[in-house]
XYZ file of N, CA and C in Angstrom:
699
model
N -187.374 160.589 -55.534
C -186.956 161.253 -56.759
C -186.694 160.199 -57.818
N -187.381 160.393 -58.978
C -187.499 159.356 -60.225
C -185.613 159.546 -60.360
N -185.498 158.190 -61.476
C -184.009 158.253 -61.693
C -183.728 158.868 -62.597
N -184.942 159.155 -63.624
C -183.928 160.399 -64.556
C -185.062 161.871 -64.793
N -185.357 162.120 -63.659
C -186.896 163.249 -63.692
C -186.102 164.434 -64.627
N -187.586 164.910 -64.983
C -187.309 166.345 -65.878
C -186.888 167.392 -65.373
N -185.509 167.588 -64.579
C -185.763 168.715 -63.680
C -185.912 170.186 -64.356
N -185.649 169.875 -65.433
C -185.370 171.622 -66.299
C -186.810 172.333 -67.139
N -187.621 173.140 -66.538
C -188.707 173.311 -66.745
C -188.878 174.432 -68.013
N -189.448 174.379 -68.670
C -189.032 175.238 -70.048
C -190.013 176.345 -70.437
N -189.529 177.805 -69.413
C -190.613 178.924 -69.112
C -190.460 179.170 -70.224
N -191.034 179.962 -71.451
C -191.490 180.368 -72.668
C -191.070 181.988 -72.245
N -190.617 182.296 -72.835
C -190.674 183.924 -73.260
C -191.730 184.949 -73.372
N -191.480 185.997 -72.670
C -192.949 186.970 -72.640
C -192.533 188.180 -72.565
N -193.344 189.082 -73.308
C -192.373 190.530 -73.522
C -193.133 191.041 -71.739
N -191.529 191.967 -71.365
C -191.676 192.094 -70.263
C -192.327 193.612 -69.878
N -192.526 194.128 -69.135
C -193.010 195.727 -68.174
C -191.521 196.324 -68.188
N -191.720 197.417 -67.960
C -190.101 198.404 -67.730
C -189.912 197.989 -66.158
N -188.785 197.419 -66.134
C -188.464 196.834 -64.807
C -187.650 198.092 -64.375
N -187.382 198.381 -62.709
C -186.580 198.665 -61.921
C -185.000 198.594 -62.165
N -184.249 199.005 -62.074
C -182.834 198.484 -62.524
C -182.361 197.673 -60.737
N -182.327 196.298 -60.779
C -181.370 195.624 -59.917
C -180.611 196.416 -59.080
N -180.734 196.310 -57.533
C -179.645 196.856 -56.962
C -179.554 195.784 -55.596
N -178.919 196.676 -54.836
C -178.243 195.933 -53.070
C -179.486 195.738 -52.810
N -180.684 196.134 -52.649
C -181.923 196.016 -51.606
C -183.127 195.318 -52.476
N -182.938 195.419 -53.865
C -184.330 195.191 -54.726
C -184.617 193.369 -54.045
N -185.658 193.128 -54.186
C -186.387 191.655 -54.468
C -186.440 191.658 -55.543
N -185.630 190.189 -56.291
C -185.399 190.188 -57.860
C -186.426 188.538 -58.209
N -187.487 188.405 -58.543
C -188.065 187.320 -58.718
C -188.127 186.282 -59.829
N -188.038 185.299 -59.848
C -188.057 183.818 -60.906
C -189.321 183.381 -60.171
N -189.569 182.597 -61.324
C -191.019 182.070 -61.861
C -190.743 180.919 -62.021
N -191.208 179.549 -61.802
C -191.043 178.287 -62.193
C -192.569 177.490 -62.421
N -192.982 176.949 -63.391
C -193.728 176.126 -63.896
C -194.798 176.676 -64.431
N -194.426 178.392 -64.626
C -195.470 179.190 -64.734
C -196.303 178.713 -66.402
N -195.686 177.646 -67.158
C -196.575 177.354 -68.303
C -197.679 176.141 -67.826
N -197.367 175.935 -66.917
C -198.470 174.433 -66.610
C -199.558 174.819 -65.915
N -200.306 174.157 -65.070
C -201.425 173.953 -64.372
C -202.375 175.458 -64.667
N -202.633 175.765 -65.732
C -203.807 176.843 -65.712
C -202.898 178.117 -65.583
N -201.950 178.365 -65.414
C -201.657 180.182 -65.167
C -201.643 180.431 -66.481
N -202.894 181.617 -66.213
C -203.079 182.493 -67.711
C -202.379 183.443 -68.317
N -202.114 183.822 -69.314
C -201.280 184.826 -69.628
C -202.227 186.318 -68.673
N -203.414 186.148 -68.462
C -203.394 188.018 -67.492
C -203.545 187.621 -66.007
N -203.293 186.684 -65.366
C -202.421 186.469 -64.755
C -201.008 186.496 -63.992
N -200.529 186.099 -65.381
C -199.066 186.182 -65.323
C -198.909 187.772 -65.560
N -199.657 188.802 -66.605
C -199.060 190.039 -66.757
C -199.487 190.885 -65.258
N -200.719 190.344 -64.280
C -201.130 190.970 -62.850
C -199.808 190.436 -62.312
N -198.806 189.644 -62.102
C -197.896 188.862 -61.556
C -197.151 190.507 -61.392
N -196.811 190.373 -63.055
C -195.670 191.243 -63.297
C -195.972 192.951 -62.997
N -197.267 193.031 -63.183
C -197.866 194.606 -62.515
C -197.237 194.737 -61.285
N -197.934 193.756 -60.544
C -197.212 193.996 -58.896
C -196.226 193.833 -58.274
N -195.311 193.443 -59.044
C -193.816 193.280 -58.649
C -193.333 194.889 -59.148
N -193.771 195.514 -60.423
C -193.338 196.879 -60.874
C -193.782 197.570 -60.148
N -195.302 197.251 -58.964
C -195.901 198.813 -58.684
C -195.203 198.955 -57.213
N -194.480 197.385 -56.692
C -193.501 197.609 -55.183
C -192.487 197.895 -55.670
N -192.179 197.472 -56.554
C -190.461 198.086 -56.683
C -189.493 196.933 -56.839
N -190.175 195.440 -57.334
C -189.905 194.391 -57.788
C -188.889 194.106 -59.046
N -188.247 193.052 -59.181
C -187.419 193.288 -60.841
C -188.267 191.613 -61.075
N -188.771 191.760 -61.951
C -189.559 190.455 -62.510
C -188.667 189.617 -63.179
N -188.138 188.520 -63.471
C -187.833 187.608 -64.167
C -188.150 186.714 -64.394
N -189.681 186.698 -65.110
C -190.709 185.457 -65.637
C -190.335 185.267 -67.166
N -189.151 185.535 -67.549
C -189.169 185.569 -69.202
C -188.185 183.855 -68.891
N -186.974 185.093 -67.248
C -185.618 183.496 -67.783
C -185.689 182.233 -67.233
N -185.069 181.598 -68.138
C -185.568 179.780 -68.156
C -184.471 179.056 -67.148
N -183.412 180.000 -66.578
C -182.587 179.342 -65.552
C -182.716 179.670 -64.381
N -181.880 179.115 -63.622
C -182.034 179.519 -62.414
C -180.565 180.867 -62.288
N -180.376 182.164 -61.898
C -179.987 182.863 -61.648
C -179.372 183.427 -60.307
N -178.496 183.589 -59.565
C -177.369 184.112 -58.732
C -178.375 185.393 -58.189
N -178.179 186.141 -59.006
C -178.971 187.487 -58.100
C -180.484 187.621 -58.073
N -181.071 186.230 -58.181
C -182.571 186.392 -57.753
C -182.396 186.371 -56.010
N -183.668 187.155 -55.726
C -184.147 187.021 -54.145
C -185.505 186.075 -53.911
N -185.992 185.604 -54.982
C -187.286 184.886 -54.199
C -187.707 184.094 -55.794
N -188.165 182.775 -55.618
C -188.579 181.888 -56.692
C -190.235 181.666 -56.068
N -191.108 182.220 -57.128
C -192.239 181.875 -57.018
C -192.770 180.631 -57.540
N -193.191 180.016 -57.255
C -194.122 178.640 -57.005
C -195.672 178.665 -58.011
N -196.457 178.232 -58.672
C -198.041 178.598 -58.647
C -198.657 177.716 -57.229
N -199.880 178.231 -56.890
C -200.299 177.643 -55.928
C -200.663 176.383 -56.296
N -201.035 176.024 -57.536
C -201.522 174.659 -57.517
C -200.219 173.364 -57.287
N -199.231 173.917 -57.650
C -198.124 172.826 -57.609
C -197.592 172.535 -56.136
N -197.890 174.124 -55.517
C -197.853 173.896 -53.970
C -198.379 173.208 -53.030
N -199.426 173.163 -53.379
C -200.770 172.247 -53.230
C -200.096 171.034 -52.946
N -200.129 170.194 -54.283
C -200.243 168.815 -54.785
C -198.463 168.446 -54.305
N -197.726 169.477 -54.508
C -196.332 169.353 -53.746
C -195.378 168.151 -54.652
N -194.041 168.687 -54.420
C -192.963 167.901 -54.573
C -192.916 167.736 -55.910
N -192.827 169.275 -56.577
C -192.051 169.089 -58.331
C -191.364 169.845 -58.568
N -190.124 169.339 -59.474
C -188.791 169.759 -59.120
C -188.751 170.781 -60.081
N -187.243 171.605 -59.980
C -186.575 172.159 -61.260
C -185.324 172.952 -60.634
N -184.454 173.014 -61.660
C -183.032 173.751 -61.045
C -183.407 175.716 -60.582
N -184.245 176.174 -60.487
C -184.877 177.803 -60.216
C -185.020 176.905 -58.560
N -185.343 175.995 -58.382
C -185.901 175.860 -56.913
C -184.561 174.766 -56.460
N -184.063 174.245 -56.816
C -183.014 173.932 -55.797
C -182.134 174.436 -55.567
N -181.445 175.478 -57.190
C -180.809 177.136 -56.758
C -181.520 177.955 -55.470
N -182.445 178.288 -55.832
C -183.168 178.941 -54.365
C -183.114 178.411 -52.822
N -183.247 177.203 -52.499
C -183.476 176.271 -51.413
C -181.811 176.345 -51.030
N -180.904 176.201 -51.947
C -179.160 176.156 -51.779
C -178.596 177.551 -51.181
N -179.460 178.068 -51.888
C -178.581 179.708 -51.669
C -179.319 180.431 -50.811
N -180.432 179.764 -50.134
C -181.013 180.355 -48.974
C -182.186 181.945 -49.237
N -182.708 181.613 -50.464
C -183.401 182.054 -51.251
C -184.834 182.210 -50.568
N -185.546 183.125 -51.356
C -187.091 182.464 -50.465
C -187.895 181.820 -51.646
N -188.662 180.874 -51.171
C -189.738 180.353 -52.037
C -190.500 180.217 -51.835
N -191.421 180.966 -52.291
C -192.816 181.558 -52.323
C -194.282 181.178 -53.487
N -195.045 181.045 -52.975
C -196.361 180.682 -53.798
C -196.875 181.844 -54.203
N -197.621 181.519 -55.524
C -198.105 182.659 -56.139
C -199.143 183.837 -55.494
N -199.572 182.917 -54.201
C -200.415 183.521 -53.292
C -199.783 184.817 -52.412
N -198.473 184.741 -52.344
C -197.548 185.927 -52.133
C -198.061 186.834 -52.837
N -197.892 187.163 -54.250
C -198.221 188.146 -55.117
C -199.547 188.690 -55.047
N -200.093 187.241 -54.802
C -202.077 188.133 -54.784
C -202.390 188.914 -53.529
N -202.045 188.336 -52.693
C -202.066 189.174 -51.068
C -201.154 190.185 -50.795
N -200.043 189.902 -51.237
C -199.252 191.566 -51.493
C -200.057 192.329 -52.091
N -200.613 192.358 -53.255
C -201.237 193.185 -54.088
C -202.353 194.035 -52.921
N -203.421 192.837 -52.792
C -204.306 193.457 -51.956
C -203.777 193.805 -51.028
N -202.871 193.947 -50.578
C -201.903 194.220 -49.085
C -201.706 195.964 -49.110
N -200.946 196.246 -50.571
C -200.656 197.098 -50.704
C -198.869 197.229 -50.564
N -198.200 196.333 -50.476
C -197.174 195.644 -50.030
C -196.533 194.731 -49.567
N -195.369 194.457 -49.919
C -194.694 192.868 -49.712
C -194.924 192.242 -48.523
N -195.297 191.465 -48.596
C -195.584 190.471 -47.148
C -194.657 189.840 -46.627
N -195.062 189.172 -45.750
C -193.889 188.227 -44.738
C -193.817 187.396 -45.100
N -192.954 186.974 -46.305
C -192.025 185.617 -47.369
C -192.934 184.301 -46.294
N -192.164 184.277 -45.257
C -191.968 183.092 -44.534
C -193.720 182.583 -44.275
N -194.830 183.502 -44.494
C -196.597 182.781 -44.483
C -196.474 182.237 -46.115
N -195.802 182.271 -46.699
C -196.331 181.857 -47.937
C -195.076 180.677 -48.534
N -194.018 179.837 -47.427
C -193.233 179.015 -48.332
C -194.822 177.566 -48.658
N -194.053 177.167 -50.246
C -194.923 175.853 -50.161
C -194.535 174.550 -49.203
N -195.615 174.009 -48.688
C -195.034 172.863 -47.671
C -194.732 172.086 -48.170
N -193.896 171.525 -49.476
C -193.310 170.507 -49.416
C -192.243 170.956 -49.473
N -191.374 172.305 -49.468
C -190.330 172.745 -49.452
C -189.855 173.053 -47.841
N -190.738 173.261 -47.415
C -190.979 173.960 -45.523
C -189.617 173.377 -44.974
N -189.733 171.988 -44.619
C -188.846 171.332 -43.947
C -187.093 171.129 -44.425
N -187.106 171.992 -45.867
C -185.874 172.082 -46.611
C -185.264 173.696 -45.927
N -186.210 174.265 -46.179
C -185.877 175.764 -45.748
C -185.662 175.785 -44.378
N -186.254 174.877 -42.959
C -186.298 175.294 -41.736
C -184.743 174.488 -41.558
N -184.285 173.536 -42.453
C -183.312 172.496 -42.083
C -181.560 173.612 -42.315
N -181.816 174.245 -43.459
C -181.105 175.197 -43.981
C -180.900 176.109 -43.169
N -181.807 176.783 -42.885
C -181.856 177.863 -41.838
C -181.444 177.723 -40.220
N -181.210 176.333 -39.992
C -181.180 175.740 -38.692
C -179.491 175.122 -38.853
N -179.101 174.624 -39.857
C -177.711 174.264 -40.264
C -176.907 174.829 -41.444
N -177.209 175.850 -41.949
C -176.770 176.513 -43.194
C -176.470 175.721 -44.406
N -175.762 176.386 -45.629
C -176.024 175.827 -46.771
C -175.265 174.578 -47.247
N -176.039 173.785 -47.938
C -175.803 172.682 -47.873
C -174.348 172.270 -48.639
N -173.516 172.859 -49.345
C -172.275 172.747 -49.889
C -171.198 173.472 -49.193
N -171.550 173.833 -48.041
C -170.196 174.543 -47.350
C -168.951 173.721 -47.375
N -167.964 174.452 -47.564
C -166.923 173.945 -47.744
C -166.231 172.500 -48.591
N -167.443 172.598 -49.325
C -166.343 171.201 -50.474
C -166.443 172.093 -51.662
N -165.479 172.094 -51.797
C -164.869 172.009 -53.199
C -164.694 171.346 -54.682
N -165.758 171.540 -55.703
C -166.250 170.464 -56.112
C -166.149 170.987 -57.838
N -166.564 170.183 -58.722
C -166.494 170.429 -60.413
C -167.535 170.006 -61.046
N -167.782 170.473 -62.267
C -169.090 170.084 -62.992
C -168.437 169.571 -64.156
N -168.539 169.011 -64.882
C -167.978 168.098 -66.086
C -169.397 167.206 -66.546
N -169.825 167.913 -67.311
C -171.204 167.298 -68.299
C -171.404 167.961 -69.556
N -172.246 167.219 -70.175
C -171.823 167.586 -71.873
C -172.613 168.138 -72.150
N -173.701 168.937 -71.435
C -174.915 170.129 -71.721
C -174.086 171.788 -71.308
N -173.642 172.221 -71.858
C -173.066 173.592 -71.362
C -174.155 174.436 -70.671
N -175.219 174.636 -70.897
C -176.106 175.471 -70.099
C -176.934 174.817 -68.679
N -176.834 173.195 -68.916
C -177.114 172.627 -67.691
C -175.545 172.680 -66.934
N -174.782 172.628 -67.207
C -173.252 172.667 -66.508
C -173.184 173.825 -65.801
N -173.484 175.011 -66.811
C -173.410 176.215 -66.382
C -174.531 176.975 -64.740
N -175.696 176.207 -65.330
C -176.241 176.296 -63.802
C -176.549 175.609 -62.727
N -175.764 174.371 -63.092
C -175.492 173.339 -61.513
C -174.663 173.874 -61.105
N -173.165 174.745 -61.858
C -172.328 175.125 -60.995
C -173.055 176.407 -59.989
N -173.733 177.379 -60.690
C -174.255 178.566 -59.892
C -174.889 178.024 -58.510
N -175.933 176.788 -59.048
C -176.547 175.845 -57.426
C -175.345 175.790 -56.731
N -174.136 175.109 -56.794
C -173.380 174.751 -56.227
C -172.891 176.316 -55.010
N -172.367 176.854 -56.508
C -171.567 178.348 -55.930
C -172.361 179.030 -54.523
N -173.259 178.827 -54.762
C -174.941 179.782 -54.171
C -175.388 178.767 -52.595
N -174.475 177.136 -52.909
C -174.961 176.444 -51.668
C -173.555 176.598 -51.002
N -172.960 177.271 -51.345
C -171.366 177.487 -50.737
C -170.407 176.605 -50.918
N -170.572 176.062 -52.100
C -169.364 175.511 -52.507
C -168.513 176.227 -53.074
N -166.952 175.656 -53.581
C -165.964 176.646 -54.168
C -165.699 175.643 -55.244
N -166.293 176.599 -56.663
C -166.470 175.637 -58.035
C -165.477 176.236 -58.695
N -164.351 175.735 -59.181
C -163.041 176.039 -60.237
C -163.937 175.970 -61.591
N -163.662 176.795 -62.564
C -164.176 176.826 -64.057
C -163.161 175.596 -64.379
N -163.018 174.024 -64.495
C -162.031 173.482 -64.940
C -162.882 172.557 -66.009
N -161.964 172.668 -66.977
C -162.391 171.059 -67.792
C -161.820 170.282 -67.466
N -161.886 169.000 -68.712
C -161.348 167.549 -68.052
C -159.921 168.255 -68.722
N -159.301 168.726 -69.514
C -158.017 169.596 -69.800
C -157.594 170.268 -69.004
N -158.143 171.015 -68.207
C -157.668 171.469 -67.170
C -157.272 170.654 -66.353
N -157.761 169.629 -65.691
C -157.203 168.714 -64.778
C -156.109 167.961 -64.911
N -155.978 167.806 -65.906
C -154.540 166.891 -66.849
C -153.448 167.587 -66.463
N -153.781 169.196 -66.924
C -152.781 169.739 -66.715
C -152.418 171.279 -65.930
N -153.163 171.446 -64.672
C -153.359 171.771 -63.385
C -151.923 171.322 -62.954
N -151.561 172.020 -62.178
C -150.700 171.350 -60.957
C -151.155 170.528 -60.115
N -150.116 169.829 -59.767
C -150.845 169.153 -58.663
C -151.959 169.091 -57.815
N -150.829 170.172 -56.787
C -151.182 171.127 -55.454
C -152.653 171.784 -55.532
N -153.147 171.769 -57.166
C -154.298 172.941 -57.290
C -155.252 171.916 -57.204
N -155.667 170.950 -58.259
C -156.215 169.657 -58.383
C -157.010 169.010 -57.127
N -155.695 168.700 -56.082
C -155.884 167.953 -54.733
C -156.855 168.636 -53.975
N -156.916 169.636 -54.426
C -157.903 170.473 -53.287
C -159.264 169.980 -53.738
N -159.867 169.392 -54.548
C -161.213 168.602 -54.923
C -161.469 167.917 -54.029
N -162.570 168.166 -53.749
C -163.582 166.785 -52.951
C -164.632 166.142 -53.838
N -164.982 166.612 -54.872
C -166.386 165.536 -55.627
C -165.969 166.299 -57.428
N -166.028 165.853 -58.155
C -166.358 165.926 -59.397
C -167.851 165.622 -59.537
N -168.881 166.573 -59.972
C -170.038 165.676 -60.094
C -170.247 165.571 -61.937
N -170.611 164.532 -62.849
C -170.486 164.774 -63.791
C -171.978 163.598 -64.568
N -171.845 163.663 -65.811
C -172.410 162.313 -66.378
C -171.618 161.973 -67.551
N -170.356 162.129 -67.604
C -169.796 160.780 -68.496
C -168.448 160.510 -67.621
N -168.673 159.765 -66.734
C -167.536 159.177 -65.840
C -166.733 157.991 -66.764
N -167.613 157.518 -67.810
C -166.717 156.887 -68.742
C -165.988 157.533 -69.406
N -165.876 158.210 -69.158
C -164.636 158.894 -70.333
C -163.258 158.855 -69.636
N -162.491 158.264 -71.025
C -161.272 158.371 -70.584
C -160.769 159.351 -70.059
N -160.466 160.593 -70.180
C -159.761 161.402 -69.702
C -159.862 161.321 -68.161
N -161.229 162.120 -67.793
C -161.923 161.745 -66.782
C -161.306 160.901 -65.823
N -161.751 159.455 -66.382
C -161.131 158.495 -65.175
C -159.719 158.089 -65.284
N -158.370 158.522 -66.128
C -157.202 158.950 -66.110
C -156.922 159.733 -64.625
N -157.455 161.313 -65.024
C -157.190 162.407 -63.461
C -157.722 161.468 -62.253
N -158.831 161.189 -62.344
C -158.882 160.153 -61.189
C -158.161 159.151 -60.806
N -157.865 158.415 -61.277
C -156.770 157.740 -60.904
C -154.945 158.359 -60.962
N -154.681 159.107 -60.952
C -153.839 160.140 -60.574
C -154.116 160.689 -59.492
N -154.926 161.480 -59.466
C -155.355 161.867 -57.705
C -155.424 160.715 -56.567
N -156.057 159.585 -57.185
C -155.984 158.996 -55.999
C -154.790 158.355 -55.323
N -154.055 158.114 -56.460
C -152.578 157.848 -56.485
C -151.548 159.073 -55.403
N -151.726 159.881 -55.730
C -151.428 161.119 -55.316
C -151.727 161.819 -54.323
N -153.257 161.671 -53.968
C -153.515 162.232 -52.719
C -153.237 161.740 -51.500
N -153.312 162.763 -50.462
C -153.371 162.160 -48.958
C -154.337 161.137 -48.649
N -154.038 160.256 -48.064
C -153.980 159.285 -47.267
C -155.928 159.282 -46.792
N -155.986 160.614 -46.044
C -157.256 161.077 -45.499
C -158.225 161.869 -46.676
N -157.975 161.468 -47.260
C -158.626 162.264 -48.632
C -158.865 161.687 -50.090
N -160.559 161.634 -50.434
C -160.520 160.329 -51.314
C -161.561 161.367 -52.310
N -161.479 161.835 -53.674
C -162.133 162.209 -54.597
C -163.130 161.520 -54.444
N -164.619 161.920 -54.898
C -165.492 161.290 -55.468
C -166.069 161.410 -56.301
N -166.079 160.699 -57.158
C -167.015 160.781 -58.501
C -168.323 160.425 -58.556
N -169.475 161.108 -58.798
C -170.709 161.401 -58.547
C -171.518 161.694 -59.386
N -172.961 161.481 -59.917
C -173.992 161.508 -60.506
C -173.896 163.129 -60.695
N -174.199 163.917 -61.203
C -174.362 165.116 -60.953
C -176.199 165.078 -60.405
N -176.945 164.117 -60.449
C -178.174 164.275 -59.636
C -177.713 164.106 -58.556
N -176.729 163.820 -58.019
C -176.723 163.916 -56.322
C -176.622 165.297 -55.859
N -176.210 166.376 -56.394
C -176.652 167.787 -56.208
C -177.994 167.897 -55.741
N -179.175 167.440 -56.270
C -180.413 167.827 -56.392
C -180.916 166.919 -55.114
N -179.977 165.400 -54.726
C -180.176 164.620 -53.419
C -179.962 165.371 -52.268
N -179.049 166.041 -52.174
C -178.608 166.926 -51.306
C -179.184 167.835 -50.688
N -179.435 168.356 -51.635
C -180.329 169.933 -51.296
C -181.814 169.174 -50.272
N -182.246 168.159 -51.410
C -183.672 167.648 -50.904
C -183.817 166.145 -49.687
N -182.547 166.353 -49.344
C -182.592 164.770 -48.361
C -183.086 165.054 -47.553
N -184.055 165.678 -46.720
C -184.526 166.090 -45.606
C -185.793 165.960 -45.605
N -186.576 165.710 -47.504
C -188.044 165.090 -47.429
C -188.095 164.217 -48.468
């Protein structure tokens, strides 16, 4: 993984089909890289036919990664050539999501119905999903914070997080100042990108002052989120 890769892929807007309304059982789908390698706009609108004619909720318009999706589609060519990133697919891979190639959609179609997710993950993801599925999600039980100066990238590293089973407090660096103690200590990682900041490394050095003995904050890249999920290829 490059040291400062593009992970945030920038789907374009497309007027959508009358979707399904979201419920307990629907398959709710995201789209990632769907502006690159050749996918045509009638294409993309056959995409969205066949997700409406099973009973699909399409979400090829939004540009984040989302909580109540069930499956992140892939194009086949990126599947192919393998190993390109974006926050729609390490949300998915965290939260135990399926991820699927566009070849899902075409063989459903001719199918006449949804297929078996698991013939169509892309293989450079394979060994992320069997590792997950074999040891569960990769943030269980730490307790962790986002503190970065993009609000909409902040906003959906925490959802990755939430979705890989971590337990994310809405806190700022104000909040931490003036938190209680008792509430504070319960952190295991801040992940952020301005660790220079005063405030910042103030609470840190308070906690560490403060905490138990067996218990050491860490302050972290917020790309180590994206290490995490993917240390397994």
């Amino acid at each position: 993984m490059s040291k400062n890769p593009d992970f945030f892929d920038n789907d374009k807007n497309m007027g959508t089909l009358e979707q399904p309304v979201p419920g307990k059982d629907k398959k709710v789908f995201l789209f990632a890289f769907m502006n690159e390698d050749g996918i045509t706009p009638t294409e993309k609108l056959k995409f969205r036919r066949t997700l409406n004619k099973f009973g699909g909720i399409c979400k090829m318009e939004e540009s984040m990664y989302v909580s109540d999706s069930t499956h992140i589609v892939v194009p086949n060519q990126i599947a192919q050539s393998g190993k390109k990133w974006c926050p729609k697919l390490f949300g998915a891979l965290a939260g135990g999501k399926h991820v699927i190639t566009t070849q899902y959609l075409i063989d459903s179609e001719t199918s006449g119905r949804f297929l078996n997710e698991r013939d169509f993950i892309p293989p450079f993801v394979a060994p992320i999903v069997e590792h997950f599925s074999n040891y569960g999600k990769p943030f269980i039980n730490q307790t962790s914070i986002v503190i970065i100066n993009n609000p909409r990238r902040q906003a959906e590293l925490k959802l990755i997080l939430r979705d890989g089973g971590a337990n994310v407090p809405n806190w700022s660096v104000t909040d931490l100042l003036h938190k209680p103690l008792h509430e504070t200590l319960r952190l295991d990682i801040i992940y952020t990108d301005t660790m220079q900041e005063k405030h910042l490394q103030k609470f840190v050095d308070k906690f560490n002052t403060e905490k138990d003995e067996n218990r050491h904050l860490k302050v972290l890249s917020y790309f180590c989120i994206f290490k995490v999920i993917t240390i397994t290829v």
